[in-house]
């Protein structure tokens, strides 16, 4: 019963975070701490079972992306995309869609690309919703292509390795990359048919 209340509280806080002013990170820390308190004597054994390698990977990933944002690399990226595309919205959609489906984790990449597509839309007079759809589809679908393309991939591979099933880059990409390329192509066609 307590777990259901905690889960429901997390959902309500995440849905209303724009109104409350709480960041998603603050909500996560609050819910995590409350869950540990509610677990009582099992808290210590839960902490021991944490996958610290995966946690450190995500911490490092978010630090790198934050550093890129602070140093202006993302603004430079927007300028490069604008220059390569020649301010053609069809090319911008294709670049954003395929770039979003690249090798980095989709959550921090989506978060960091939001200001990039905003500046592209403002500078080129493009429809922001079209670029948002390209980013959304690219990050959601493209994240399946590599072992580090999505948080679920990292966690799944880590759990598999703990149970004696090692999945390397070669094996993963041999199965996932062709399917990902095919689905991104279909997504690009869908966006073009819908908006152009």
PDB file of C-alpha atoms in Angstrom:
ATOM      1  CA  UNK A   1       0.000   0.000   0.000  1.00  0.00           C
ATOM      2  CA  UNK A   2       2.855   2.385   0.844  1.00  0.00           C
ATOM      3  CA  UNK A   3       4.535   1.688  -2.509  1.00  0.00           C
ATOM      4  CA  UNK A   4       1.341   2.585  -4.367  1.00  0.00           C
ATOM      5  CA  UNK A   5       1.097   5.897  -2.475  1.00  0.00           C
ATOM      6  CA  UNK A   6       4.756   6.716  -3.223  1.00  0.00           C
ATOM      7  CA  UNK A   7       4.299   5.834  -6.898  1.00  0.00           C
ATOM      8  CA  UNK A   8       1.119   7.926  -7.168  1.00  0.00           C
ATOM      9  CA  UNK A   9       2.866  10.847  -5.441  1.00  0.00           C
ATOM     10  CA  UNK A  10       5.754  10.611  -7.911  1.00  0.00           C
ATOM     11  CA  UNK A  11       3.364  10.720 -10.879  1.00  0.00           C
ATOM     12  CA  UNK A  12       1.424  13.706  -9.470  1.00  0.00           C
ATOM     13  CA  UNK A  13       4.656  15.603  -8.727  1.00  0.00           C
ATOM     14  CA  UNK A  14       6.064  14.912 -12.198  1.00  0.00           C
ATOM     15  CA  UNK A  15       2.850  15.951 -13.948  1.00  0.00           C
ATOM     16  CA  UNK A  16       2.603  19.187 -11.923  1.00  0.00           C
ATOM     17  CA  UNK A  17       6.305  20.094 -11.832  1.00  0.00           C
ATOM     18  CA  UNK A  18       5.800  23.059 -14.176  1.00  0.00           C
ATOM     19  CA  UNK A  19       3.263  24.542 -11.769  1.00  0.00           C
ATOM     20  CA  UNK A  20       5.170  23.759  -8.549  1.00  0.00           C
ATOM     21  CA  UNK A  21       8.544  24.868  -9.890  1.00  0.00           C
ATOM     22  CA  UNK A  22      10.231  21.648  -8.732  1.00  0.00           C
ATOM     23  CA  UNK A  23      12.798  20.182 -11.086  1.00  0.00           C
ATOM     24  CA  UNK A  24      12.553  16.552 -12.171  1.00  0.00           C
ATOM     25  CA  UNK A  25      15.850  15.876 -10.368  1.00  0.00           C
ATOM     26  CA  UNK A  26      14.493  17.287  -7.091  1.00  0.00           C
ATOM     27  CA  UNK A  27      11.387  15.143  -7.391  1.00  0.00           C
ATOM     28  CA  UNK A  28      13.528  12.054  -8.067  1.00  0.00           C
ATOM     29  CA  UNK A  29      15.697  12.670  -5.004  1.00  0.00           C
ATOM     30  CA  UNK A  30      12.633  13.329  -2.833  1.00  0.00           C
ATOM     31  CA  UNK A  31      10.819  10.165  -3.969  1.00  0.00           C
ATOM     32  CA  UNK A  32      14.005   8.084  -3.655  1.00  0.00           C
ATOM     33  CA  UNK A  33      14.636   9.294  -0.094  1.00  0.00           C
ATOM     34  CA  UNK A  34      10.994   8.742   0.860  1.00  0.00           C
ATOM     35  CA  UNK A  35      11.127   5.210  -0.591  1.00  0.00           C
ATOM     36  CA  UNK A  36      14.213   4.399   1.485  1.00  0.00           C
ATOM     37  CA  UNK A  37      12.575   5.748   4.637  1.00  0.00           C
ATOM     38  CA  UNK A  38       9.412   3.757   3.948  1.00  0.00           C
ATOM     39  CA  UNK A  39      11.384   0.528   3.443  1.00  0.00           C
ATOM     40  CA  UNK A  40      12.661   0.652   7.032  1.00  0.00           C
ATOM     41  CA  UNK A  41      15.149  -2.134   7.816  1.00  0.00           C
ATOM     42  CA  UNK A  42      15.477  -3.164   4.168  1.00  0.00           C
ATOM     43  CA  UNK A  43      16.997   0.210   3.174  1.00  0.00           C
ATOM     44  CA  UNK A  44      20.592  -0.902   3.776  1.00  0.00           C
ATOM     45  CA  UNK A  45      20.234  -4.066   1.704  1.00  0.00           C
ATOM     46  CA  UNK A  46      18.580  -2.030  -1.090  1.00  0.00           C
ATOM     47  CA  UNK A  47      21.504   0.406  -1.124  1.00  0.00           C
ATOM     48  CA  UNK A  48      23.962  -2.502  -1.334  1.00  0.00           C
ATOM     49  CA  UNK A  49      22.130  -3.885  -4.385  1.00  0.00           C
ATOM     50  CA  UNK A  50      22.421  -0.637  -6.371  1.00  0.00           C
ATOM     51  CA  UNK A  51      24.282  -0.866  -9.667  1.00  0.00           C
ATOM     52  CA  UNK A  52      26.913   1.794  -8.984  1.00  0.00           C
ATOM     53  CA  UNK A  53      28.687   1.348 -12.332  1.00  0.00           C
ATOM     54  CA  UNK A  54      25.516   2.272 -14.216  1.00  0.00           C
ATOM     55  CA  UNK A  55      24.803   5.188 -11.862  1.00  0.00           C
ATOM     56  CA  UNK A  56      28.324   6.545 -12.343  1.00  0.00           C
ATOM     57  CA  UNK A  57      27.932   6.176 -16.102  1.00  0.00           C
ATOM     58  CA  UNK A  58      24.786   8.321 -16.066  1.00  0.00           C
ATOM     59  CA  UNK A  59      26.346  10.884 -13.730  1.00  0.00           C
ATOM     60  CA  UNK A  60      29.315  11.226 -16.083  1.00  0.00           C
ATOM     61  CA  UNK A  61      27.061  11.442 -19.110  1.00  0.00           C
ATOM     62  CA  UNK A  62      24.956  14.243 -17.647  1.00  0.00           C
ATOM     63  CA  UNK A  63      28.092  16.114 -16.508  1.00  0.00           C
ATOM     64  CA  UNK A  64      29.502  15.986 -20.057  1.00  0.00           C
ATOM     65  CA  UNK A  65      26.235  17.182 -21.591  1.00  0.00           C
ATOM     66  CA  UNK A  66      25.940  19.959 -18.992  1.00  0.00           C
ATOM     67  CA  UNK A  67      29.505  21.003 -19.795  1.00  0.00           C
ATOM     68  CA  UNK A  68      28.669  21.122 -23.490  1.00  0.00           C
ATOM     69  CA  UNK A  69      25.722  23.383 -22.774  1.00  0.00           C
ATOM     70  CA  UNK A  70      27.724  25.740 -20.522  1.00  0.00           C
ATOM     71  CA  UNK A  71      30.667  26.070 -22.939  1.00  0.00           C
ATOM     72  CA  UNK A  72      28.485  26.980 -25.907  1.00  0.00           C
ATOM     73  CA  UNK A  73      29.073  23.789 -27.888  1.00  0.00           C
ATOM     74  CA  UNK A  74      25.317  23.422 -28.390  1.00  0.00           C
ATOM     75  CA  UNK A  75      24.999  26.914 -29.849  1.00  0.00           C
ATOM     76  CA  UNK A  76      27.813  26.033 -32.221  1.00  0.00           C
ATOM     77  CA  UNK A  77      25.947  22.844 -33.131  1.00  0.00           C
ATOM     78  CA  UNK A  78      22.859  24.888 -34.012  1.00  0.00           C
ATOM     79  CA  UNK A  79      25.014  27.097 -36.237  1.00  0.00           C
ATOM     80  CA  UNK A  80      26.548  24.074 -37.972  1.00  0.00           C
ATOM     81  CA  UNK A  81      23.131  22.490 -38.595  1.00  0.00           C
ATOM     82  CA  UNK A  82      21.857  25.801 -39.970  1.00  0.00           C
ATOM     83  CA  UNK A  83      24.887  26.163 -42.251  1.00  0.00           C
ATOM     84  CA  UNK A  84      24.761  22.570 -43.532  1.00  0.00           C
ATOM     85  CA  UNK A  85      21.011  22.664 -44.157  1.00  0.00           C
ATOM     86  CA  UNK A  86      21.090  25.994 -45.977  1.00  0.00           C
ATOM     87  CA  UNK A  87      18.078  27.041 -43.867  1.00  0.00           C
ATOM     88  CA  UNK A  88      15.979  24.389 -45.643  1.00  0.00           C
ATOM     89  CA  UNK A  89      13.480  22.954 -43.158  1.00  0.00           C
ATOM     90  CA  UNK A  90      13.432  19.534 -44.862  1.00  0.00           C
ATOM     91  CA  UNK A  91      17.190  19.204 -44.436  1.00  0.00           C
ATOM     92  CA  UNK A  92      16.986  20.436 -40.835  1.00  0.00           C
ATOM     93  CA  UNK A  93      14.355  17.787 -40.052  1.00  0.00           C
ATOM     94  CA  UNK A  94      16.516  15.060 -41.609  1.00  0.00           C
ATOM     95  CA  UNK A  95      19.652  16.211 -39.751  1.00  0.00           C
ATOM     96  CA  UNK A  96      17.869  16.495 -36.382  1.00  0.00           C
ATOM     97  CA  UNK A  97      16.150  13.125 -36.840  1.00  0.00           C
ATOM     98  CA  UNK A  98      19.349  11.243 -37.746  1.00  0.00           C
ATOM     99  CA  UNK A  99      21.531  13.149 -35.282  1.00  0.00           C
ATOM    100  CA  UNK A 100      19.058  12.348 -32.498  1.00  0.00           C
ATOM    101  CA  UNK A 101      19.307   8.693 -33.449  1.00  0.00           C
ATOM    102  CA  UNK A 102      23.087   8.745 -33.073  1.00  0.00           C
ATOM    103  CA  UNK A 103      25.328   7.207 -30.441  1.00  0.00           C
ATOM    104  CA  UNK A 104      24.572   9.227 -27.296  1.00  0.00           C
ATOM    105  CA  UNK A 105      21.975   8.575 -24.621  1.00  0.00           C
ATOM    106  CA  UNK A 106      18.581   9.859 -25.731  1.00  0.00           C
ATOM    107  CA  UNK A 107      17.501  11.538 -22.458  1.00  0.00           C
ATOM    108  CA  UNK A 108      20.350  14.043 -22.026  1.00  0.00           C
ATOM    109  CA  UNK A 109      20.577  14.484 -25.793  1.00  0.00           C
ATOM    110  CA  UNK A 110      16.885  15.423 -26.042  1.00  0.00           C
ATOM    111  CA  UNK A 111      17.259  17.823 -23.112  1.00  0.00           C
ATOM    112  CA  UNK A 112      20.278  19.514 -24.664  1.00  0.00           C
ATOM    113  CA  UNK A 113      18.830  19.665 -28.189  1.00  0.00           C
ATOM    114  CA  UNK A 114      15.682  21.542 -27.107  1.00  0.00           C
ATOM    115  CA  UNK A 115      17.488  24.927 -27.028  1.00  0.00           C
ATOM    116  CA  UNK A 116      19.193  24.018 -30.324  1.00  0.00           C
ATOM    117  CA  UNK A 117      15.919  23.397 -32.180  1.00  0.00           C
ATOM    118  CA  UNK A 118      14.420  26.529 -30.569  1.00  0.00           C
ATOM    119  CA  UNK A 119      17.256  28.685 -31.894  1.00  0.00           C
ATOM    120  CA  UNK A 120      17.018  26.973 -35.305  1.00  0.00           C
ATOM    121  CA  UNK A 121      13.273  27.655 -35.443  1.00  0.00           C
ATOM    122  CA  UNK A 122      13.714  31.314 -34.458  1.00  0.00           C
ATOM    123  CA  UNK A 123      16.669  31.979 -36.755  1.00  0.00           C
ATOM    124  CA  UNK A 124      15.157  30.285 -39.805  1.00  0.00           C
ATOM    125  CA  UNK A 125      11.482  31.054 -39.229  1.00  0.00           C
ATOM    126  CA  UNK A 126      10.700  27.330 -39.084  1.00  0.00           C
ATOM    127  CA  UNK A 127       7.765  25.646 -37.363  1.00  0.00           C
ATOM    128  CA  UNK A 128       9.056  24.523 -33.973  1.00  0.00           C
ATOM    129  CA  UNK A 129       6.526  21.670 -33.747  1.00  0.00           C
ATOM    130  CA  UNK A 130       8.003  20.026 -36.875  1.00  0.00           C
ATOM    131  CA  UNK A 131      11.516  20.127 -35.391  1.00  0.00           C
ATOM    132  CA  UNK A 132      10.151  18.919 -32.044  1.00  0.00           C
ATOM    133  CA  UNK A 133       8.578  15.895 -33.743  1.00  0.00           C
ATOM    134  CA  UNK A 134      11.854  15.136 -35.531  1.00  0.00           C
ATOM    135  CA  UNK A 135      13.766  15.351 -32.230  1.00  0.00           C
ATOM    136  CA  UNK A 136      11.170  13.300 -30.380  1.00  0.00           C
ATOM    137  CA  UNK A 137      11.041  10.517 -32.955  1.00  0.00           C
ATOM    138  CA  UNK A 138      14.804  10.488 -33.414  1.00  0.00           C
ATOM    139  CA  UNK A 139      15.579  10.218 -29.713  1.00  0.00           C
ATOM    140  CA  UNK A 140      12.816   7.713 -28.960  1.00  0.00           C
ATOM    141  CA  UNK A 141      13.482   5.384 -31.868  1.00  0.00           C
ATOM    142  CA  UNK A 142      17.165   6.105 -32.438  1.00  0.00           C
ATOM    143  CA  UNK A 143      17.976   5.216 -28.847  1.00  0.00           C
ATOM    144  CA  UNK A 144      17.468   1.562 -29.715  1.00  0.00           C
ATOM    145  CA  UNK A 145      20.417   1.473 -32.121  1.00  0.00           C
ATOM    146  CA  UNK A 146      23.335   1.272 -29.680  1.00  0.00           C
ATOM    147  CA  UNK A 147      23.919  -0.098 -26.164  1.00  0.00           C
ATOM    148  CA  UNK A 148      24.256   3.444 -24.781  1.00  0.00           C
ATOM    149  CA  UNK A 149      21.498   4.984 -26.927  1.00  0.00           C
ATOM    150  CA  UNK A 150      18.902   4.705 -24.171  1.00  0.00           C
ATOM    151  CA  UNK A 151      18.945   4.335 -20.407  1.00  0.00           C
ATOM    152  CA  UNK A 152      16.943   1.117 -20.685  1.00  0.00           C
ATOM    153  CA  UNK A 153      19.639  -0.370 -22.940  1.00  0.00           C
ATOM    154  CA  UNK A 154      22.394   0.383 -20.412  1.00  0.00           C
ATOM    155  CA  UNK A 155      20.401  -1.047 -17.524  1.00  0.00           C
ATOM    156  CA  UNK A 156      19.273  -4.106 -19.530  1.00  0.00           C
ATOM    157  CA  UNK A 157      22.804  -4.945 -20.651  1.00  0.00           C
ATOM    158  CA  UNK A 158      24.085  -4.479 -17.111  1.00  0.00           C
ATOM    159  CA  UNK A 159      21.415  -6.822 -15.694  1.00  0.00           C
ATOM    160  CA  UNK A 160      22.137  -9.390 -18.428  1.00  0.00           C
ATOM    161  CA  UNK A 161      25.880  -9.259 -17.639  1.00  0.00           C
ATOM    162  CA  UNK A 162      25.183  -9.779 -13.921  1.00  0.00           C
ATOM    163  CA  UNK A 163      23.283 -12.937 -14.843  1.00  0.00           C
ATOM    164  CA  UNK A 164      26.114 -14.292 -16.997  1.00  0.00           C
ATOM    165  CA  UNK A 165      24.929 -13.094 -20.416  1.00  0.00           C
ATOM    166  CA  UNK A 166      27.465 -10.616 -21.769  1.00  0.00           C
ATOM    167  CA  UNK A 167      26.191  -8.502 -24.682  1.00  0.00           C
ATOM    168  CA  UNK A 168      28.949  -6.544 -26.420  1.00  0.00           C
ATOM    169  CA  UNK A 169      28.655  -3.668 -28.864  1.00  0.00           C
ATOM    170  CA  UNK A 170      29.108  -5.908 -31.884  1.00  0.00           C
ATOM    171  CA  UNK A 171      26.412  -8.373 -30.935  1.00  0.00           C
ATOM    172  CA  UNK A 172      23.960  -5.659 -29.898  1.00  0.00           C
ATOM    173  CA  UNK A 173      24.447  -3.486 -32.982  1.00  0.00           C
ATOM    174  CA  UNK A 174      24.282  -6.452 -35.357  1.00  0.00           C
ATOM    175  CA  UNK A 175      20.651  -6.978 -34.351  1.00  0.00           C
ATOM    176  CA  UNK A 176      19.479  -3.507 -33.311  1.00  0.00           C
ATOM    177  CA  UNK A 177      21.168  -1.092 -35.727  1.00  0.00           C
ATOM    178  CA  UNK A 178      19.530  -2.312 -38.994  1.00  0.00           C
ATOM    179  CA  UNK A 179      16.064  -2.258 -37.419  1.00  0.00           C
ATOM    180  CA  UNK A 180      16.716   1.220 -35.996  1.00  0.00           C
ATOM    181  CA  UNK A 181      17.840   2.588 -39.377  1.00  0.00           C
ATOM    182  CA  UNK A 182      14.710   1.165 -41.010  1.00  0.00           C
ATOM    183  CA  UNK A 183      12.369   2.680 -38.411  1.00  0.00           C
ATOM    184  CA  UNK A 184      14.089   6.093 -38.567  1.00  0.00           C
ATOM    185  CA  UNK A 185      13.638   6.039 -42.362  1.00  0.00           C
ATOM    186  CA  UNK A 186       9.932   5.289 -41.884  1.00  0.00           C
ATOM    187  CA  UNK A 187       9.711   8.111 -39.308  1.00  0.00           C
ATOM    188  CA  UNK A 188      11.319  10.549 -41.737  1.00  0.00           C
ATOM    189  CA  UNK A 189       8.844   9.601 -44.446  1.00  0.00           C
ATOM    190  CA  UNK A 190       5.944  10.049 -41.989  1.00  0.00           C
ATOM    191  CA  UNK A 191       7.141  13.535 -40.973  1.00  0.00           C
ATOM    192  CA  UNK A 192       7.618  14.569 -44.608  1.00  0.00           C
ATOM    193  CA  UNK A 193       4.182  13.262 -45.606  1.00  0.00           C
ATOM    194  CA  UNK A 194       2.512  14.952 -42.635  1.00  0.00           C
ATOM    195  CA  UNK A 195       4.193  18.371 -42.792  1.00  0.00           C
ATOM    196  CA  UNK A 196       5.455  18.918 -46.364  1.00  0.00           C
TER     197      UNK A 196
END
